[in-house]
């Protein structure tokens, strides 16, 4: 196979409903991977990044959601990007590497020379073509996207040590108790098909160990609770850690932004990061206006074509407005996500907030927060069909769906 004939496939791990609990109340309405960031579903950002990979043959989404939840999106994105996208549902948890191995026959159908593996809840610039070029130069089994972070936050992620000259991965440890390195794993990888042999090796060794033990029934029970099933293989502990320092794995460091989207607060931050990235990748998706015929736009803003925004409104920075939203006269929006069918009436103010589907915010009301993306109540979230009546202030609060607020609230979770 010549270099120009080499095919690449991408696999994006999208998780499942049990994994989205920290994303409530937003994940009550929609699978987390389909929640809009910068006006597009979360999973759209890694998918569109994959489109830039040379010789891309296929994109697979792997997760635990029902197929019907992704059917419409997969069909539309395949048509839009003119790349086959397919959703594969896992029957049970296989681990991050085991999930890849579980679908190896499908993934290898196109006989790809390289396989990208991405996590859906990662927000970054996805330098995938550059990663692939570096990976080919290194000549190993896999290359990991890494980034430098503060020493204080490094322990929340997989820390690693790489050779400063060759970029070989020398040491890897997942969420260590003591500081190892300020370089962390970004959850984006490129592998050769040799990764399947490595995963199979882990699985086989685990089976062999289980077969060799001649245990009493009590010991067997104890062992079963300690050891995962043989087909459950974790990429970090079972592949990255043991293969580090064996000239098999390498790193590619990004100097751009990176975040993990675990909570609604982080989703708002990441929506802003994607909007800022549009300046370079998709400026056509950003709104503009000076307050004469259209609303005044400040910074990066995305407005769905079907949304109606009054010319006297002032929007931005970091605002995305979804389909069929109605934004009234004199409204001020800063750092917020406005979802489908929302109505915001005259002179209302929304900042550091996510306003849920079909919600309504009355005249002269304020929906606001401090904007601490890490804090539980750092942004205000209104679930679906929440009504905030006129002249009500909602601060640092989470409001579950179908509630009506006629008095002001602060620092509350309203069930």
mmCIF file of C-alpha atoms in Angstrom:
data_model
loop_
_atom_site.group_PDB
_atom_site.id
_atom_site.type_symbol
_atom_site.label_atom_id
_atom_site.label_comp_id
_atom_site.label_asym_id
_atom_site.label_seq_id
_atom_site.Cartn_x
_atom_site.Cartn_y
_atom_site.Cartn_z
ATOM 1 C CA UNK A 1 0.000 0.000 0.000
ATOM 2 C CA UNK A 2 1.482 3.362 -1.029
ATOM 3 C CA UNK A 3 1.532 6.356 1.287
ATOM 4 C CA UNK A 4 -1.208 8.084 -0.735
ATOM 5 C CA UNK A 5 -3.439 4.979 -0.419
ATOM 6 C CA UNK A 6 -3.139 4.742 3.367
ATOM 7 C CA UNK A 7 -6.526 5.036 5.030
ATOM 8 C CA UNK A 8 -7.284 6.434 8.459
ATOM 9 C CA UNK A 9 -10.325 5.786 10.671
ATOM 10 C CA UNK A 10 -11.377 7.730 13.758
ATOM 11 C CA UNK A 11 -13.167 6.402 16.835
ATOM 12 C CA UNK A 12 -14.866 8.856 19.209
ATOM 13 C CA UNK A 13 -15.908 7.562 22.638
ATOM 14 C CA UNK A 14 -19.225 9.173 23.631
ATOM 15 C CA UNK A 15 -19.948 7.390 26.952
ATOM 16 C CA UNK A 16 -23.511 6.729 28.067
ATOM 17 C CA UNK A 17 -26.430 7.901 30.217
ATOM 18 C CA UNK A 18 -24.861 6.600 33.451
ATOM 19 C CA UNK A 19 -21.775 8.719 32.743
ATOM 20 C CA UNK A 20 -23.682 12.021 32.312
ATOM 21 C CA UNK A 21 -24.913 12.442 35.879
ATOM 22 C CA UNK A 22 -22.639 15.423 36.598
ATOM 23 C CA UNK A 23 -24.177 17.098 33.565
ATOM 24 C CA UNK A 24 -27.680 17.246 35.016
ATOM 25 C CA UNK A 25 -30.172 18.880 34.657
ATOM 26 C CA UNK A 26 -29.068 19.458 31.041
ATOM 27 C CA UNK A 27 -28.580 15.735 30.318
ATOM 28 C CA UNK A 28 -32.179 15.025 31.381
ATOM 29 C CA UNK A 29 -33.289 16.259 27.962
ATOM 30 C CA UNK A 30 -30.534 15.278 25.588
ATOM 31 C CA UNK A 31 -27.523 12.917 25.526
ATOM 32 C CA UNK A 32 -24.524 14.891 26.775
ATOM 33 C CA UNK A 33 -22.589 14.455 23.466
ATOM 34 C CA UNK A 34 -25.432 16.234 21.623
ATOM 35 C CA UNK A 35 -25.584 19.240 23.978
ATOM 36 C CA UNK A 36 -24.746 22.362 21.938
ATOM 37 C CA UNK A 37 -21.447 24.187 22.476
ATOM 38 C CA UNK A 38 -20.903 27.256 20.302
ATOM 39 C CA UNK A 39 -24.139 26.376 18.495
ATOM 40 C CA UNK A 40 -23.099 22.835 17.548
ATOM 41 C CA UNK A 41 -23.432 19.482 19.347
ATOM 42 C CA UNK A 42 -20.478 18.701 21.636
ATOM 43 C CA UNK A 43 -19.489 15.686 19.495
ATOM 44 C CA UNK A 44 -19.590 17.834 16.332
ATOM 45 C CA UNK A 45 -16.330 19.554 17.286
ATOM 46 C CA UNK A 46 -14.145 16.394 17.325
ATOM 47 C CA UNK A 47 -16.014 15.044 14.266
ATOM 48 C CA UNK A 48 -15.343 18.180 12.213
ATOM 49 C CA UNK A 49 -11.705 18.089 13.386
ATOM 50 C CA UNK A 50 -11.448 14.512 12.049
ATOM 51 C CA UNK A 51 -12.559 15.809 8.640
ATOM 52 C CA UNK A 52 -9.127 17.504 8.378
ATOM 53 C CA UNK A 53 -7.273 14.156 8.630
ATOM 54 C CA UNK A 54 -5.851 13.126 5.239
ATOM 55 C CA UNK A 55 -7.377 9.935 3.726
ATOM 56 C CA UNK A 56 -10.090 9.671 6.392
ATOM 57 C CA UNK A 57 -12.286 6.663 5.495
ATOM 58 C CA UNK A 58 -14.754 6.428 8.398
ATOM 59 C CA UNK A 59 -15.715 7.884 11.782
ATOM 60 C CA UNK A 60 -17.189 5.623 14.475
ATOM 61 C CA UNK A 61 -18.991 6.870 17.591
ATOM 62 C CA UNK A 62 -18.859 4.265 20.381
ATOM 63 C CA UNK A 63 -21.066 4.455 23.467
ATOM 64 C CA UNK A 64 -23.902 3.081 25.604
ATOM 65 C CA UNK A 65 -26.743 5.301 24.401
ATOM 66 C CA UNK A 66 -29.647 3.779 22.485
ATOM 67 C CA UNK A 67 -29.016 3.922 18.735
ATOM 68 C CA UNK A 68 -32.231 5.898 18.152
ATOM 69 C CA UNK A 69 -30.810 8.788 20.210
ATOM 70 C CA UNK A 70 -27.997 9.270 17.694
ATOM 71 C CA UNK A 71 -29.668 8.109 14.444
ATOM 72 C CA UNK A 72 -30.850 11.519 13.215
ATOM 73 C CA UNK A 73 -27.612 13.300 14.124
ATOM 74 C CA UNK A 74 -25.377 10.629 12.555
ATOM 75 C CA UNK A 75 -27.390 10.775 9.324
ATOM 76 C CA UNK A 76 -27.239 14.588 9.070
ATOM 77 C CA UNK A 77 -23.541 14.920 9.960
ATOM 78 C CA UNK A 78 -22.561 12.204 7.452
ATOM 79 C CA UNK A 79 -24.351 14.147 4.721
ATOM 80 C CA UNK A 80 -22.986 17.527 5.844
ATOM 81 C CA UNK A 81 -19.327 16.461 6.055
ATOM 82 C CA UNK A 82 -19.507 13.854 3.264
ATOM 83 C CA UNK A 83 -17.726 11.341 5.511
ATOM 84 C CA UNK A 84 -19.368 8.105 6.704
ATOM 85 C CA UNK A 85 -20.207 8.416 10.427
ATOM 86 C CA UNK A 86 -21.587 5.373 12.239
ATOM 87 C CA UNK A 87 -22.783 4.859 15.803
ATOM 88 C CA UNK A 88 -21.771 1.588 17.527
ATOM 89 C CA UNK A 89 -23.517 0.646 20.757
ATOM 90 C CA UNK A 90 -21.566 -1.270 23.408
ATOM 91 C CA UNK A 91 -23.492 -4.110 25.042
ATOM 92 C CA UNK A 92 -21.601 -3.720 28.342
ATOM 93 C CA UNK A 93 -18.620 -1.737 29.685
ATOM 94 C CA UNK A 94 -15.363 -2.947 28.142
ATOM 95 C CA UNK A 95 -13.078 -0.131 29.341
ATOM 96 C CA UNK A 96 -11.579 2.573 27.123
ATOM 97 C CA UNK A 97 -9.269 0.129 25.300
ATOM 98 C CA UNK A 98 -11.659 -2.840 25.492
ATOM 99 C CA UNK A 99 -14.375 -0.777 23.777
ATOM 100 C CA UNK A 100 -12.026 -0.163 20.871
ATOM 101 C CA UNK A 101 -11.074 -3.861 20.715
ATOM 102 C CA UNK A 102 -14.711 -4.953 20.890
ATOM 103 C CA UNK A 103 -15.337 -3.380 17.457
ATOM 104 C CA UNK A 104 -11.933 -4.229 15.932
ATOM 105 C CA UNK A 105 -13.389 -6.136 12.951
ATOM 106 C CA UNK A 106 -15.521 -3.165 11.900
ATOM 107 C CA UNK A 107 -12.725 -0.670 12.552
ATOM 108 C CA UNK A 108 -10.308 -2.721 10.428
ATOM 109 C CA UNK A 109 -12.798 -3.188 7.560
ATOM 110 C CA UNK A 110 -11.129 -0.443 5.520
ATOM 111 C CA UNK A 111 -7.668 -1.835 6.361
ATOM 112 C CA UNK A 112 -6.533 1.477 7.897
ATOM 113 C CA UNK A 113 -2.874 2.235 8.532
ATOM 114 C CA UNK A 114 -3.778 4.465 11.493
ATOM 115 C CA UNK A 115 -6.623 4.748 14.013
ATOM 116 C CA UNK A 116 -7.454 7.938 15.896
ATOM 117 C CA UNK A 117 -9.124 7.565 19.296
ATOM 118 C CA UNK A 118 -10.772 10.645 20.814
ATOM 119 C CA UNK A 119 -12.927 11.304 23.848
ATOM 120 C CA UNK A 120 -16.082 13.270 23.146
ATOM 121 C CA UNK A 121 -15.862 15.347 26.351
ATOM 122 C CA UNK A 122 -12.530 16.915 25.411
ATOM 123 C CA UNK A 123 -12.383 20.522 24.232
ATOM 124 C CA UNK A 124 -9.244 21.517 22.334
ATOM 125 C CA UNK A 125 -8.066 22.635 18.887
ATOM 126 C CA UNK A 126 -7.593 18.949 17.873
ATOM 127 C CA UNK A 127 -4.301 19.223 15.908
ATOM 128 C CA UNK A 128 -4.939 15.808 14.314
ATOM 129 C CA UNK A 129 -3.046 16.126 10.982
ATOM 130 C CA UNK A 130 0.014 17.447 12.844
ATOM 131 C CA UNK A 131 -0.259 14.592 15.351
ATOM 132 C CA UNK A 132 -0.398 12.052 12.534
ATOM 133 C CA UNK A 133 2.725 13.509 10.892
ATOM 134 C CA UNK A 134 4.621 13.396 14.212
ATOM 135 C CA UNK A 135 3.419 9.847 14.848
ATOM 136 C CA UNK A 136 4.748 8.684 11.484
ATOM 137 C CA UNK A 137 8.134 10.254 12.290
ATOM 138 C CA UNK A 138 8.294 8.542 15.680
ATOM 139 C CA UNK A 139 7.502 5.115 14.240
ATOM 140 C CA UNK A 140 5.865 3.735 17.399
ATOM 141 C CA UNK A 141 2.573 2.016 18.126
ATOM 142 C CA UNK A 142 0.848 5.125 19.434
ATOM 143 C CA UNK A 143 1.110 8.867 20.029
ATOM 144 C CA UNK A 144 -0.704 10.732 22.826
ATOM 145 C CA UNK A 145 -1.726 14.386 22.734
ATOM 146 C CA UNK A 146 -0.352 16.086 25.865
ATOM 147 C CA UNK A 147 -0.425 19.572 27.357
ATOM 148 C CA UNK A 148 1.393 21.413 30.139
ATOM 149 C CA UNK A 149 -0.850 22.431 33.067
ATOM 150 C CA UNK A 150 -0.320 23.902 36.529
ATOM 151 C CA UNK A 151 1.267 21.566 39.082
ATOM 152 C CA UNK A 152 -1.814 22.030 41.317
ATOM 153 C CA UNK A 153 -4.285 20.703 38.734
ATOM 154 C CA UNK A 154 -2.083 17.968 37.195
ATOM 155 C CA UNK A 155 -3.122 15.306 39.740
ATOM 156 C CA UNK A 156 -6.715 15.430 38.440
ATOM 157 C CA UNK A 157 -5.530 13.773 35.212
ATOM 158 C CA UNK A 158 -3.104 11.184 33.872
ATOM 159 C CA UNK A 159 0.423 12.572 34.427
ATOM 160 C CA UNK A 160 3.308 11.540 32.214
ATOM 161 C CA UNK A 161 7.027 11.959 31.663
ATOM 162 C CA UNK A 162 8.407 12.073 28.115
ATOM 163 C CA UNK A 163 11.934 12.194 26.732
ATOM 164 C CA UNK A 164 12.570 15.894 25.926
ATOM 165 C CA UNK A 165 14.477 14.995 22.743
ATOM 166 C CA UNK A 166 12.697 11.966 21.254
ATOM 167 C CA UNK A 167 9.242 12.601 22.853
ATOM 168 C CA UNK A 168 9.081 8.930 23.852
ATOM 169 C CA UNK A 169 6.640 8.243 26.698
ATOM 170 C CA UNK A 170 8.849 7.128 29.600
ATOM 171 C CA UNK A 171 6.388 7.009 32.504
ATOM 172 C CA UNK A 172 2.626 7.240 32.870
ATOM 173 C CA UNK A 173 0.442 7.259 35.978
ATOM 174 C CA UNK A 174 -3.291 7.951 36.254
ATOM 175 C CA UNK A 175 -4.334 10.593 38.845
ATOM 176 C CA UNK A 176 -1.302 10.135 41.137
ATOM 177 C CA UNK A 177 -1.417 11.019 44.824
ATOM 178 C CA UNK A 178 1.986 12.721 44.635
ATOM 179 C CA UNK A 179 3.221 15.084 41.913
ATOM 180 C CA UNK A 180 4.869 13.356 38.948
ATOM 181 C CA UNK A 181 4.774 15.854 36.078
ATOM 182 C CA UNK A 182 2.969 18.947 34.805
ATOM 183 C CA UNK A 183 2.373 17.210 31.448
ATOM 184 C CA UNK A 184 -0.998 15.462 31.231
ATOM 185 C CA UNK A 185 -2.849 13.154 28.859
ATOM 186 C CA UNK A 186 -5.411 15.057 26.734
ATOM 187 C CA UNK A 187 -7.494 11.994 25.833
ATOM 188 C CA UNK A 188 -6.629 12.154 22.107
ATOM 189 C CA UNK A 189 -4.551 9.369 20.519
ATOM 190 C CA UNK A 190 -3.376 7.983 17.198
ATOM 191 C CA UNK A 191 -2.415 4.297 16.941
ATOM 192 C CA UNK A 192 -1.286 1.768 14.379
ATOM 193 C CA UNK A 193 -3.374 -1.448 14.254
ATOM 194 C CA UNK A 194 -0.729 -2.947 16.590
ATOM 195 C CA UNK A 195 -2.851 -1.497 19.405
ATOM 196 C CA UNK A 196 -5.247 -4.442 18.954
ATOM 197 C CA UNK A 197 -2.429 -6.927 19.543
ATOM 198 C CA UNK A 198 -1.466 -5.029 22.708
ATOM 199 C CA UNK A 199 -5.050 -5.041 24.018
ATOM 200 C CA UNK A 200 -5.438 -8.728 23.181
ATOM 201 C CA UNK A 201 -2.199 -9.417 25.088
ATOM 202 C CA UNK A 202 -3.585 -7.773 28.244
ATOM 203 C CA UNK A 203 -6.803 -9.736 27.921
ATOM 204 C CA UNK A 204 -4.995 -13.054 27.311
ATOM 205 C CA UNK A 205 -2.622 -12.600 30.267
ATOM 206 C CA UNK A 206 -5.567 -11.887 32.518
ATOM 207 C CA UNK A 207 -7.328 -15.060 31.328
ATOM 208 C CA UNK A 208 -4.167 -17.125 31.804
ATOM 209 C CA UNK A 209 -3.688 -15.857 35.361
ATOM 210 C CA UNK A 210 -7.291 -16.717 36.184
ATOM 211 C CA UNK A 211 -6.897 -20.227 34.742
ATOM 212 C CA UNK A 212 -3.615 -20.906 36.544
ATOM 213 C CA UNK A 213 -5.008 -20.147 39.962
ATOM 214 C CA UNK A 214 -6.307 -23.177 41.799
ATOM 215 C CA UNK A 215 -8.306 -21.370 44.410
ATOM 216 C CA UNK A 216 -10.796 -22.286 47.058
ATOM 217 C CA UNK A 217 -14.292 -20.926 46.394
ATOM 218 C CA UNK A 218 -13.727 -18.156 48.980
ATOM 219 C CA UNK A 219 -10.459 -17.035 47.370
ATOM 220 C CA UNK A 220 -12.051 -17.162 43.922
ATOM 221 C CA UNK A 221 -14.829 -14.866 45.156
ATOM 222 C CA UNK A 222 -12.296 -12.432 46.644
ATOM 223 C CA UNK A 223 -10.305 -12.469 43.390
ATOM 224 C CA UNK A 224 -13.402 -11.803 41.284
ATOM 225 C CA UNK A 225 -14.165 -8.642 43.243
ATOM 226 C CA UNK A 226 -10.579 -7.367 42.842
ATOM 227 C CA UNK A 227 -9.892 -8.191 39.202
ATOM 228 C CA UNK A 228 -11.865 -6.849 36.230
ATOM 229 C CA UNK A 229 -13.135 -9.301 33.560
ATOM 230 C CA UNK A 230 -10.551 -10.310 30.953
ATOM 231 C CA UNK A 231 -12.282 -8.295 28.195
ATOM 232 C CA UNK A 232 -12.344 -5.111 30.326
ATOM 233 C CA UNK A 233 -9.164 -3.252 29.339
ATOM 234 C CA UNK A 234 -8.380 0.329 30.380
ATOM 235 C CA UNK A 235 -6.227 2.369 28.063
ATOM 236 C CA UNK A 236 -4.431 4.261 30.828
ATOM 237 C CA UNK A 237 -3.608 1.611 33.456
ATOM 238 C CA UNK A 238 -3.467 -1.461 31.167
ATOM 239 C CA UNK A 239 -1.794 -0.041 28.040
ATOM 240 C CA UNK A 240 -0.120 3.347 28.631
ATOM 241 C CA UNK A 241 1.471 2.515 31.997
ATOM 242 C CA UNK A 242 3.008 -0.894 31.080
ATOM 243 C CA UNK A 243 4.110 0.169 27.570
ATOM 244 C CA UNK A 244 5.800 3.400 28.749
ATOM 245 C CA UNK A 245 9.581 3.312 28.332
ATOM 246 C CA UNK A 246 9.487 0.521 25.730
ATOM 247 C CA UNK A 247 9.831 2.670 22.590
ATOM 248 C CA UNK A 248 6.198 1.957 21.708
ATOM 249 C CA UNK A 249 4.451 5.173 22.764
ATOM 250 C CA UNK A 250 5.254 8.829 22.062
ATOM 251 C CA UNK A 251 3.811 12.245 22.868
ATOM 252 C CA UNK A 252 2.759 15.274 20.848
ATOM 253 C CA UNK A 253 2.418 18.463 22.891
ATOM 254 C CA UNK A 254 -0.241 21.047 22.076
ATOM 255 C CA UNK A 255 0.360 24.700 22.944
ATOM 256 C CA UNK A 256 -3.318 25.586 22.393
ATOM 257 C CA UNK A 257 -6.247 25.369 24.821
ATOM 258 C CA UNK A 258 -7.533 22.164 26.436
ATOM 259 C CA UNK A 259 -10.394 21.422 28.833
ATOM 260 C CA UNK A 260 -12.393 18.403 29.924
ATOM 261 C CA UNK A 261 -16.174 18.897 29.735
ATOM 262 C CA UNK A 262 -17.459 17.143 32.851
ATOM 263 C CA UNK A 263 -19.941 19.735 34.176
ATOM 264 C CA UNK A 264 -22.324 22.394 32.801
ATOM 265 C CA UNK A 265 -19.913 25.081 34.071
ATOM 266 C CA UNK A 266 -17.095 23.643 31.976
ATOM 267 C CA UNK A 267 -19.435 23.378 28.972
ATOM 268 C CA UNK A 268 -20.027 27.137 29.115
ATOM 269 C CA UNK A 269 -16.295 27.790 29.290
ATOM 270 C CA UNK A 270 -15.664 25.398 26.383
ATOM 271 C CA UNK A 271 -18.416 26.976 24.307
ATOM 272 C CA UNK A 272 -16.396 30.211 24.574
ATOM 273 C CA UNK A 273 -13.166 28.438 23.613
ATOM 274 C CA UNK A 274 -14.811 26.948 20.513
ATOM 275 C CA UNK A 275 -16.304 30.337 19.569
ATOM 276 C CA UNK A 276 -12.840 31.907 19.823
ATOM 277 C CA UNK A 277 -11.460 29.076 17.642
ATOM 278 C CA UNK A 278 -14.107 29.894 14.990
ATOM 279 C CA UNK A 279 -12.253 33.174 14.375
ATOM 280 C CA UNK A 280 -9.560 31.072 12.687
ATOM 281 C CA UNK A 281 -11.459 28.006 11.442
ATOM 282 C CA UNK A 282 -15.057 29.083 10.681
ATOM 283 C CA UNK A 283 -15.479 32.889 10.819
ATOM 284 C CA UNK A 284 -18.746 32.486 8.863
ATOM 285 C CA UNK A 285 -20.327 31.002 12.023
ATOM 286 C CA UNK A 286 -19.761 34.202 14.024
ATOM 287 C CA UNK A 287 -22.354 36.993 14.134
ATOM 288 C CA UNK A 288 -21.624 40.673 13.647
ATOM 289 C CA UNK A 289 -23.653 43.839 14.210
ATOM 290 C CA UNK A 290 -23.329 47.443 15.326
ATOM 291 C CA UNK A 291 -26.795 48.181 16.717
ATOM 292 C CA UNK A 292 -28.201 49.945 13.650
ATOM 293 C CA UNK A 293 -30.103 47.267 11.734
ATOM 294 C CA UNK A 294 -28.984 44.328 13.866
ATOM 295 C CA UNK A 295 -28.076 43.850 17.543
ATOM 296 C CA UNK A 296 -24.739 45.106 18.857
ATOM 297 C CA UNK A 297 -22.298 42.193 18.879
ATOM 298 C CA UNK A 298 -19.241 42.171 21.167
ATOM 299 C CA UNK A 299 -16.598 39.467 20.807
ATOM 300 C CA UNK A 300 -17.456 35.952 19.622
ATOM 301 C CA UNK A 301 -21.175 35.212 19.264
ATOM 302 C CA UNK A 302 -23.087 32.495 17.373
ATOM 303 C CA UNK A 303 -26.761 33.095 16.520
ATOM 304 C CA UNK A 304 -28.925 30.466 14.822
ATOM 305 C CA UNK A 305 -30.546 31.823 11.616
ATOM 306 C CA UNK A 306 -34.049 31.125 12.971
ATOM 307 C CA UNK A 307 -33.500 33.133 16.192
ATOM 308 C CA UNK A 308 -35.027 36.621 16.390
ATOM 309 C CA UNK A 309 -32.861 39.236 18.131
ATOM 310 C CA UNK A 310 -34.054 42.831 18.590
ATOM 311 C CA UNK A 311 -31.655 45.440 17.111
ATOM 312 C CA UNK A 312 -31.433 47.240 20.482
ATOM 313 C CA UNK A 313 -30.124 44.115 22.261
ATOM 314 C CA UNK A 314 -26.440 43.885 23.158
ATOM 315 C CA UNK A 315 -24.906 40.413 22.806
ATOM 316 C CA UNK A 316 -21.497 38.995 23.791
ATOM 317 C CA UNK A 317 -18.829 38.035 24.371
ATOM 318 C CA UNK A 318 -19.155 34.197 24.530
ATOM 319 C CA UNK A 319 -22.832 33.856 23.669
ATOM 320 C CA UNK A 320 -24.558 31.211 21.583
ATOM 321 C CA UNK A 321 -28.256 31.540 20.753
ATOM 322 C CA UNK A 322 -30.062 28.431 19.486
ATOM 323 C CA UNK A 323 -32.962 27.874 17.104
ATOM 324 C CA UNK A 324 -36.229 29.827 17.449
ATOM 325 C CA UNK A 325 -35.031 31.852 20.449
ATOM 326 C CA UNK A 326 -36.543 35.330 20.821
ATOM 327 C CA UNK A 327 -34.421 38.099 22.345
ATOM 328 C CA UNK A 328 -36.337 41.293 23.191
ATOM 329 C CA UNK A 329 -35.503 44.982 23.140
ATOM 330 C CA UNK A 330 -32.720 46.206 25.414
ATOM 331 C CA UNK A 331 -31.690 42.683 26.474
ATOM 332 C CA UNK A 332 -28.043 42.208 27.557
ATOM 333 C CA UNK A 333 -26.442 38.748 27.147
ATOM 334 C CA UNK A 334 -22.886 37.941 28.327
ATOM 335 C CA UNK A 335 -21.201 34.525 28.559
ATOM 336 C CA UNK A 336 -24.284 32.343 28.178
ATOM 337 C CA UNK A 337 -25.864 29.542 26.180
ATOM 338 C CA UNK A 338 -29.466 30.204 25.150
ATOM 339 C CA UNK A 339 -31.145 26.959 24.042
ATOM 340 C CA UNK A 340 -33.953 26.282 21.542
ATOM 341 C CA UNK A 341 -37.237 28.143 21.899
ATOM 342 C CA UNK A 342 -36.167 30.439 24.762
ATOM 343 C CA UNK A 343 -37.834 33.834 25.113
ATOM 344 C CA UNK A 344 -35.996 36.665 26.875
ATOM 345 C CA UNK A 345 -38.177 39.754 27.298
ATOM 346 C CA UNK A 346 -37.349 43.447 27.261
ATOM 347 C CA UNK A 347 -34.430 44.749 29.306
ATOM 348 C CA UNK A 348 -33.621 41.392 30.921
ATOM 349 C CA UNK A 349 -29.962 40.579 31.651
ATOM 350 C CA UNK A 350 -28.359 37.114 31.439
ATOM 351 C CA UNK A 351 -24.708 36.439 32.221
ATOM 352 C CA UNK A 352 -22.695 33.329 33.198
ATOM 353 C CA UNK A 353 -25.762 31.170 32.631
ATOM 354 C CA UNK A 354 -27.319 28.372 30.565
ATOM 355 C CA UNK A 355 -31.002 28.926 29.788
ATOM 356 C CA UNK A 356 -32.837 25.650 29.052
ATOM 357 C CA UNK A 357 -35.120 24.764 26.174
ATOM 358 C CA UNK A 358 -38.424 26.719 25.949
ATOM 359 C CA UNK A 359 -37.660 28.715 29.094
ATOM 360 C CA UNK A 360 -38.912 32.271 29.517
ATOM 361 C CA UNK A 361 -37.243 35.214 31.280
ATOM 362 C CA UNK A 362 -39.496 38.173 32.110
ATOM 363 C CA UNK A 363 -39.010 41.912 31.658
ATOM 364 C CA UNK A 364 -36.257 43.567 33.737
ATOM 365 C CA UNK A 365 -35.248 40.196 35.232
ATOM 366 C CA UNK A 366 -31.696 39.032 35.784
ATOM 367 C CA UNK A 367 -30.348 35.471 35.471
ATOM 368 C CA UNK A 368 -26.730 35.640 36.601
ATOM 369 C CA UNK A 369 -23.763 34.046 38.375
ATOM 370 C CA UNK A 370 -20.170 34.738 39.378
ATOM 371 C CA UNK A 371 -18.743 32.731 36.486
ATOM 372 C CA UNK A 372 -16.609 30.294 38.500
ATOM 373 C CA UNK A 373 -16.666 27.406 36.004
ATOM 374 C CA UNK A 374 -15.367 24.905 38.581
ATOM 375 C CA UNK A 375 -17.846 25.669 41.382
ATOM 376 C CA UNK A 376 -21.113 23.717 41.609
ATOM 377 C CA UNK A 377 -23.128 26.947 41.610
ATOM 378 C CA UNK A 378 -20.548 28.970 39.665
ATOM 379 C CA UNK A 379 -22.981 29.426 36.784
ATOM 380 C CA UNK A 380 -26.774 29.617 36.850
ATOM 381 C CA UNK A 381 -28.645 26.861 35.008
ATOM 382 C CA UNK A 382 -32.317 26.895 34.111
ATOM 383 C CA UNK A 383 -33.656 23.469 33.075
ATOM 384 C CA UNK A 384 -36.284 22.979 30.377
ATOM 385 C CA UNK A 385 -39.410 25.196 30.393
ATOM 386 C CA UNK A 386 -38.483 27.275 33.442
ATOM 387 C CA UNK A 387 -40.386 30.556 33.765
ATOM 388 C CA UNK A 388 -38.699 33.529 35.456
ATOM 389 C CA UNK A 389 -41.355 36.188 35.948
ATOM 390 C CA UNK A 390 -40.855 39.959 35.546
ATOM 391 C CA UNK A 391 -38.332 41.721 37.824
ATOM 392 C CA UNK A 392 -36.979 38.509 39.400
ATOM 393 C CA UNK A 393 -33.255 37.981 40.060
ATOM 394 C CA UNK A 394 -31.811 34.431 39.903
ATOM 395 C CA UNK A 395 -28.190 34.259 41.135
ATOM 396 C CA UNK A 396 -25.769 31.303 41.380
ATOM 397 C CA UNK A 397 -28.621 28.781 41.225
ATOM 398 C CA UNK A 398 -29.690 25.571 39.453
ATOM 399 C CA UNK A 399 -33.390 25.320 38.607
ATOM 400 C CA UNK A 400 -34.814 21.965 37.526
ATOM 401 C CA UNK A 401 -37.295 21.756 34.629
ATOM 402 C CA UNK A 402 -40.852 23.156 34.602
ATOM 403 C CA UNK A 403 -40.471 25.520 37.568
ATOM 404 C CA UNK A 404 -41.919 29.037 37.803
ATOM 405 C CA UNK A 405 -39.955 31.628 39.788
ATOM 406 C CA UNK A 406 -41.871 34.681 40.995
ATOM 407 C CA UNK A 407 -39.411 35.623 43.779
ATOM 408 C CA UNK A 408 -35.671 36.161 43.616
ATOM 409 C CA UNK A 409 -33.312 33.326 44.620
ATOM 410 C CA UNK A 410 -29.601 33.075 45.333
ATOM 411 C CA UNK A 411 -27.217 30.119 45.901
ATOM 412 C CA UNK A 412 -30.026 27.560 45.640
ATOM 413 C CA UNK A 413 -30.777 24.274 43.873
ATOM 414 C CA UNK A 414 -34.501 24.306 43.182
ATOM 415 C CA UNK A 415 -35.949 20.814 42.787
#
